[in-house]
mmCIF file of C-alpha atoms in Angstrom:
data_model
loop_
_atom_site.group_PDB
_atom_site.id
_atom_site.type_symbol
_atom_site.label_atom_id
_atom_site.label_comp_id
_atom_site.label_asym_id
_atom_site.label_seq_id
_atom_site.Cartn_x
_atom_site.Cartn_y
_atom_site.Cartn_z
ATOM 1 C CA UNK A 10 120.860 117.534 121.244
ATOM 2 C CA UNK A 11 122.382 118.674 117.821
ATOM 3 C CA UNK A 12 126.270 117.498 119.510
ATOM 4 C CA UNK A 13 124.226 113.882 120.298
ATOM 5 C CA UNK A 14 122.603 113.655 116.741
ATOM 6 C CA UNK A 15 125.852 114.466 115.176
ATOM 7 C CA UNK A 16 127.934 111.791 116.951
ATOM 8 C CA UNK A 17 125.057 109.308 116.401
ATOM 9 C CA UNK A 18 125.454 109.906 112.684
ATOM 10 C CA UNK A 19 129.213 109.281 112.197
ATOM 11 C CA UNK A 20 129.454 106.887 115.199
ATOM 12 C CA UNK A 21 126.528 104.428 113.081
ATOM 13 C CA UNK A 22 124.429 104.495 116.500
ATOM 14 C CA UNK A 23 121.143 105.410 116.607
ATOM 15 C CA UNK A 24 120.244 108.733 119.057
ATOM 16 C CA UNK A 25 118.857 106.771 121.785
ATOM 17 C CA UNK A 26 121.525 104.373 122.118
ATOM 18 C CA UNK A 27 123.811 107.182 122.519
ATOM 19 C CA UNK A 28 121.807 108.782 125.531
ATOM 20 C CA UNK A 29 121.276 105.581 127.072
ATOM 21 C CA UNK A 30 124.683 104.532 126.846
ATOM 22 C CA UNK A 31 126.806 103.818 130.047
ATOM 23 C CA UNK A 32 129.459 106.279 128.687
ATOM 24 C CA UNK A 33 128.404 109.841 128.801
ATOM 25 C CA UNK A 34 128.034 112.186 125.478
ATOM 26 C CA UNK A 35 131.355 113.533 126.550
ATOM 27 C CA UNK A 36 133.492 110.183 126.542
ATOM 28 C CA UNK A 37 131.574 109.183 123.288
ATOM 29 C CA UNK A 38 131.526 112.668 121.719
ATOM 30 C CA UNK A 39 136.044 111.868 122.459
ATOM 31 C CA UNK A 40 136.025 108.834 120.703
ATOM 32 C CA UNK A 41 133.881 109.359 118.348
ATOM 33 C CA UNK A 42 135.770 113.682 117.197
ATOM 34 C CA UNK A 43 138.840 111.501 115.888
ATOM 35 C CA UNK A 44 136.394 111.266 112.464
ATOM 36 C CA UNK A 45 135.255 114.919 112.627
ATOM 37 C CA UNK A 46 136.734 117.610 110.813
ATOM 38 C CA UNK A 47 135.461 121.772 111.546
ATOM 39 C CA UNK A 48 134.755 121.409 107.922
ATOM 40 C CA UNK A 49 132.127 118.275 108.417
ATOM 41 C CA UNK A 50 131.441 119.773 111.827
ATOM 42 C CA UNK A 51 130.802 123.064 109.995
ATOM 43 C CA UNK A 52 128.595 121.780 107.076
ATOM 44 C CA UNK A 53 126.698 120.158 109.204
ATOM 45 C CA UNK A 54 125.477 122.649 111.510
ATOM 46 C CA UNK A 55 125.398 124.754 107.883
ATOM 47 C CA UNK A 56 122.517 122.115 106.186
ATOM 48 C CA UNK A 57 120.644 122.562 109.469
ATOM 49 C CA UNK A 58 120.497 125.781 109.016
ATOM 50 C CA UNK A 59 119.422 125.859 105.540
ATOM 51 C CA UNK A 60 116.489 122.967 106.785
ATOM 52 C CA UNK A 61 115.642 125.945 109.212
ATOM 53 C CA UNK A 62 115.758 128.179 106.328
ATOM 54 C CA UNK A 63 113.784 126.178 103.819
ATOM 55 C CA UNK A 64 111.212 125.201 107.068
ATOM 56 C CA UNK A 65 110.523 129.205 107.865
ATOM 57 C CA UNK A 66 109.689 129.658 104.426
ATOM 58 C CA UNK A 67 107.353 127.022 104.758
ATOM 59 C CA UNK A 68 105.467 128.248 107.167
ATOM 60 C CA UNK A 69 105.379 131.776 105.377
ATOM 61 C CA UNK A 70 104.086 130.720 102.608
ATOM 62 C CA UNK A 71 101.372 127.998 104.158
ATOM 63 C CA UNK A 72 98.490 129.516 102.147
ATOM 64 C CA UNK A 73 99.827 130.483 98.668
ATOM 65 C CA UNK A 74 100.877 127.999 96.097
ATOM 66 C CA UNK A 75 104.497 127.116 96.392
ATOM 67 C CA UNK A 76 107.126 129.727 94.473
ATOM 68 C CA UNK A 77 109.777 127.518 94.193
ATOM 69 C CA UNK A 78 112.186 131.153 93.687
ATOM 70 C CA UNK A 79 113.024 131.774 96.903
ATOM 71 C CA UNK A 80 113.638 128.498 97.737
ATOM 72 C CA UNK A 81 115.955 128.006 94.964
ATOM 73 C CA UNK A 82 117.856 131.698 95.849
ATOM 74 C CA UNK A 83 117.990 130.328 99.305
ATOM 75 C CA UNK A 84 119.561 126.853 98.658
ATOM 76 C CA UNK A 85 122.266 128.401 96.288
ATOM 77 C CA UNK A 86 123.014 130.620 98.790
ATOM 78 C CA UNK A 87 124.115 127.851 101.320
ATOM 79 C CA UNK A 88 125.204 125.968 98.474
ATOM 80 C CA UNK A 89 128.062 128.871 98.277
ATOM 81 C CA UNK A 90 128.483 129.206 101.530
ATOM 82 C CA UNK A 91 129.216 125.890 101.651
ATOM 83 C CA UNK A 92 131.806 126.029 98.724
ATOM 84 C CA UNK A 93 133.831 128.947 100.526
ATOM 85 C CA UNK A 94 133.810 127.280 103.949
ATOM 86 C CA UNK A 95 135.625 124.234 101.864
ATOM 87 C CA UNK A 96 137.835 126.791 99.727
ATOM 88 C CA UNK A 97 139.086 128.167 103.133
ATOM 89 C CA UNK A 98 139.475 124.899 104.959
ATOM 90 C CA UNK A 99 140.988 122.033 104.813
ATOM 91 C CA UNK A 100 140.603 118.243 104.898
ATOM 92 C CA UNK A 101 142.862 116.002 107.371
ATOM 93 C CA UNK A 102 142.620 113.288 105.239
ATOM 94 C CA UNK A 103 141.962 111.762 102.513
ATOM 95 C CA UNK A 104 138.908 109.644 104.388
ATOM 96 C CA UNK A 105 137.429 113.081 105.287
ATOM 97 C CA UNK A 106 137.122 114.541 102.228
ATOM 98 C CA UNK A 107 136.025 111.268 100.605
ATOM 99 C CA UNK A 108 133.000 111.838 103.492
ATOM 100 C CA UNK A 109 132.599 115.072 102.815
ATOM 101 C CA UNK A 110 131.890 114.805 98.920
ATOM 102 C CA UNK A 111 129.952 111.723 99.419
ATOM 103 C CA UNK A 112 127.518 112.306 102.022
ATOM 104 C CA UNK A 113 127.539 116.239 102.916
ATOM 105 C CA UNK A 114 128.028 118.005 99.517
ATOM 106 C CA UNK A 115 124.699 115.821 98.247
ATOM 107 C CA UNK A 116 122.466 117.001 101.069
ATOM 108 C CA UNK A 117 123.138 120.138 99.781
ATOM 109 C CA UNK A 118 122.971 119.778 96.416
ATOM 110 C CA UNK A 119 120.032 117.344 96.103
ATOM 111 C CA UNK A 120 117.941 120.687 97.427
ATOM 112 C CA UNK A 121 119.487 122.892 94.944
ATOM 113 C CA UNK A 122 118.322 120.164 92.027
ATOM 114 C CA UNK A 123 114.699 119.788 93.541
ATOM 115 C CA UNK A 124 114.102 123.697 93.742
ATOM 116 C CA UNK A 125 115.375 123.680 90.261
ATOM 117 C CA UNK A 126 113.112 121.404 88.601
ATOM 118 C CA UNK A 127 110.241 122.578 90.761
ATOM 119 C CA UNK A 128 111.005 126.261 89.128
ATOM 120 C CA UNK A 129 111.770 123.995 85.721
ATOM 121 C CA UNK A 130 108.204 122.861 85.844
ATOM 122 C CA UNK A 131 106.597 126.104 87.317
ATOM 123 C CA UNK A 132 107.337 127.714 84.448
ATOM 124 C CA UNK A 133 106.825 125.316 81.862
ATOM 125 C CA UNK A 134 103.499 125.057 83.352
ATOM 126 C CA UNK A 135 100.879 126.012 80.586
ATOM 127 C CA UNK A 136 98.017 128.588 80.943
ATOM 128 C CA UNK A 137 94.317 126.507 80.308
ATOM 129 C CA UNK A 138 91.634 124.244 81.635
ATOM 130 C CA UNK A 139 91.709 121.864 84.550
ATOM 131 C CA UNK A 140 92.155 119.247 81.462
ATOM 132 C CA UNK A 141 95.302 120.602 79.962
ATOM 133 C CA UNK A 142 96.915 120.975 83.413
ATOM 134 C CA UNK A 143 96.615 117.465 84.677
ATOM 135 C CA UNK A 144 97.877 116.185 81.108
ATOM 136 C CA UNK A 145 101.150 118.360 81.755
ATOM 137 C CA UNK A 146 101.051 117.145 85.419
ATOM 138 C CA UNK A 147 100.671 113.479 84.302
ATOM 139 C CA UNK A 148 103.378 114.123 81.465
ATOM 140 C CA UNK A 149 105.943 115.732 84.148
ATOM 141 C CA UNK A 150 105.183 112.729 86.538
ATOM 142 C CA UNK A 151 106.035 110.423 84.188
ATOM 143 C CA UNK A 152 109.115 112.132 83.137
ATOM 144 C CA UNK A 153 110.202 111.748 87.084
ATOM 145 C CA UNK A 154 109.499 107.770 86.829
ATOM 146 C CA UNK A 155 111.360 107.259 83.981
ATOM 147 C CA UNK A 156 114.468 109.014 84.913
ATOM 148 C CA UNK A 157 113.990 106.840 88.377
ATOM 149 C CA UNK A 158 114.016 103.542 86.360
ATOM 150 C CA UNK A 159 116.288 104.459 84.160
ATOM 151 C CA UNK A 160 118.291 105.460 86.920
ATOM 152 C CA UNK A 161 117.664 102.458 89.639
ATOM 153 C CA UNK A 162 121.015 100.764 89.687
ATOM 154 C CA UNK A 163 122.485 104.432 90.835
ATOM 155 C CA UNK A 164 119.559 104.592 93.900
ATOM 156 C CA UNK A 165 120.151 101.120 94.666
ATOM 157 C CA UNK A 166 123.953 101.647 94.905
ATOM 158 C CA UNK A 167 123.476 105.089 97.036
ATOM 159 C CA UNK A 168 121.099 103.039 99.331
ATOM 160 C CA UNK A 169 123.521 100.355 99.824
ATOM 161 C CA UNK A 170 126.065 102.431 101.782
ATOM 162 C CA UNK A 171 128.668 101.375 99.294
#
């Protein structure tokens, strides 16, 4: 299944039109490991991982309020790992690495960022009454809406496919 989502991805073709197609994974899977690089292949299976990771956690931690620490310890760890496997790799192209940087390297990092903030705020959090807390809450969400207005034109753009 993870071979099938993986070609879907970089083929543009949705899961079930690669299971349903008249070709089987193999031939597709042939035509499609020209774009592939072990690195991509690599980081890949590497973010799944680290979904698995962040998932298990999840589930540990279903009745306590969220500690966004070892989240954040667990991110930058595959957020290293992920910097030596490209150290001790290399890139076939320039195409590849242009992929790589673009749509890989962000997966990653966008988690790092989130667990960040979430720690950011965690400990900014004040000490008080229900009142005080939901004025910081509605002060930190509104923080989070400007910087998404303000920075629209960059969402739109990474939406676009561009």
């Amino acid at each position: 299944m993870f071979s099938c989502i993986l070609i879907a991805f970089y083929c543009n073709k949705s899961i079930n039109e690669i299971k349903r197609s008249k070709f089987n994974l193999h031939s597709t899977a042939i035509s499609c490991i020209i774009f592939l690089n072990m690195i991509l292949i690599a980081a890949t299976k590497l973010f799944e991982e680290l979904l698995e990771t962040i998932e298990q956690l999840e589930q540990d931690n279903r009745e306590a309020i969220i500690d966004p620490v070892p989240y954040l310890k667990t991110a930058n760890h595959f957020m290293n790992a992920l910097q030596s496997l490209v150290l001790t790799g290399s890139f076939d192209d320039q195409q590849e690495e242009i992929l790589f940087f673009k749509t890989v390297k962000p997966k990653f990092r966008s988690l790092q960022i989130y667990y960040l903030t979430l720690q950011d705020i965690t400990f900014k959090k004040p000490k008080g009454c229900k009142k005080i807390l939901k004025k910081f809450y509605t002060d930190e969400i509104q923080k989070i809406c400007s910087f998404r207005c303000y920075n629209q034109n960059l969402v739109n753009y990474y939406y676009s496919g561009a």
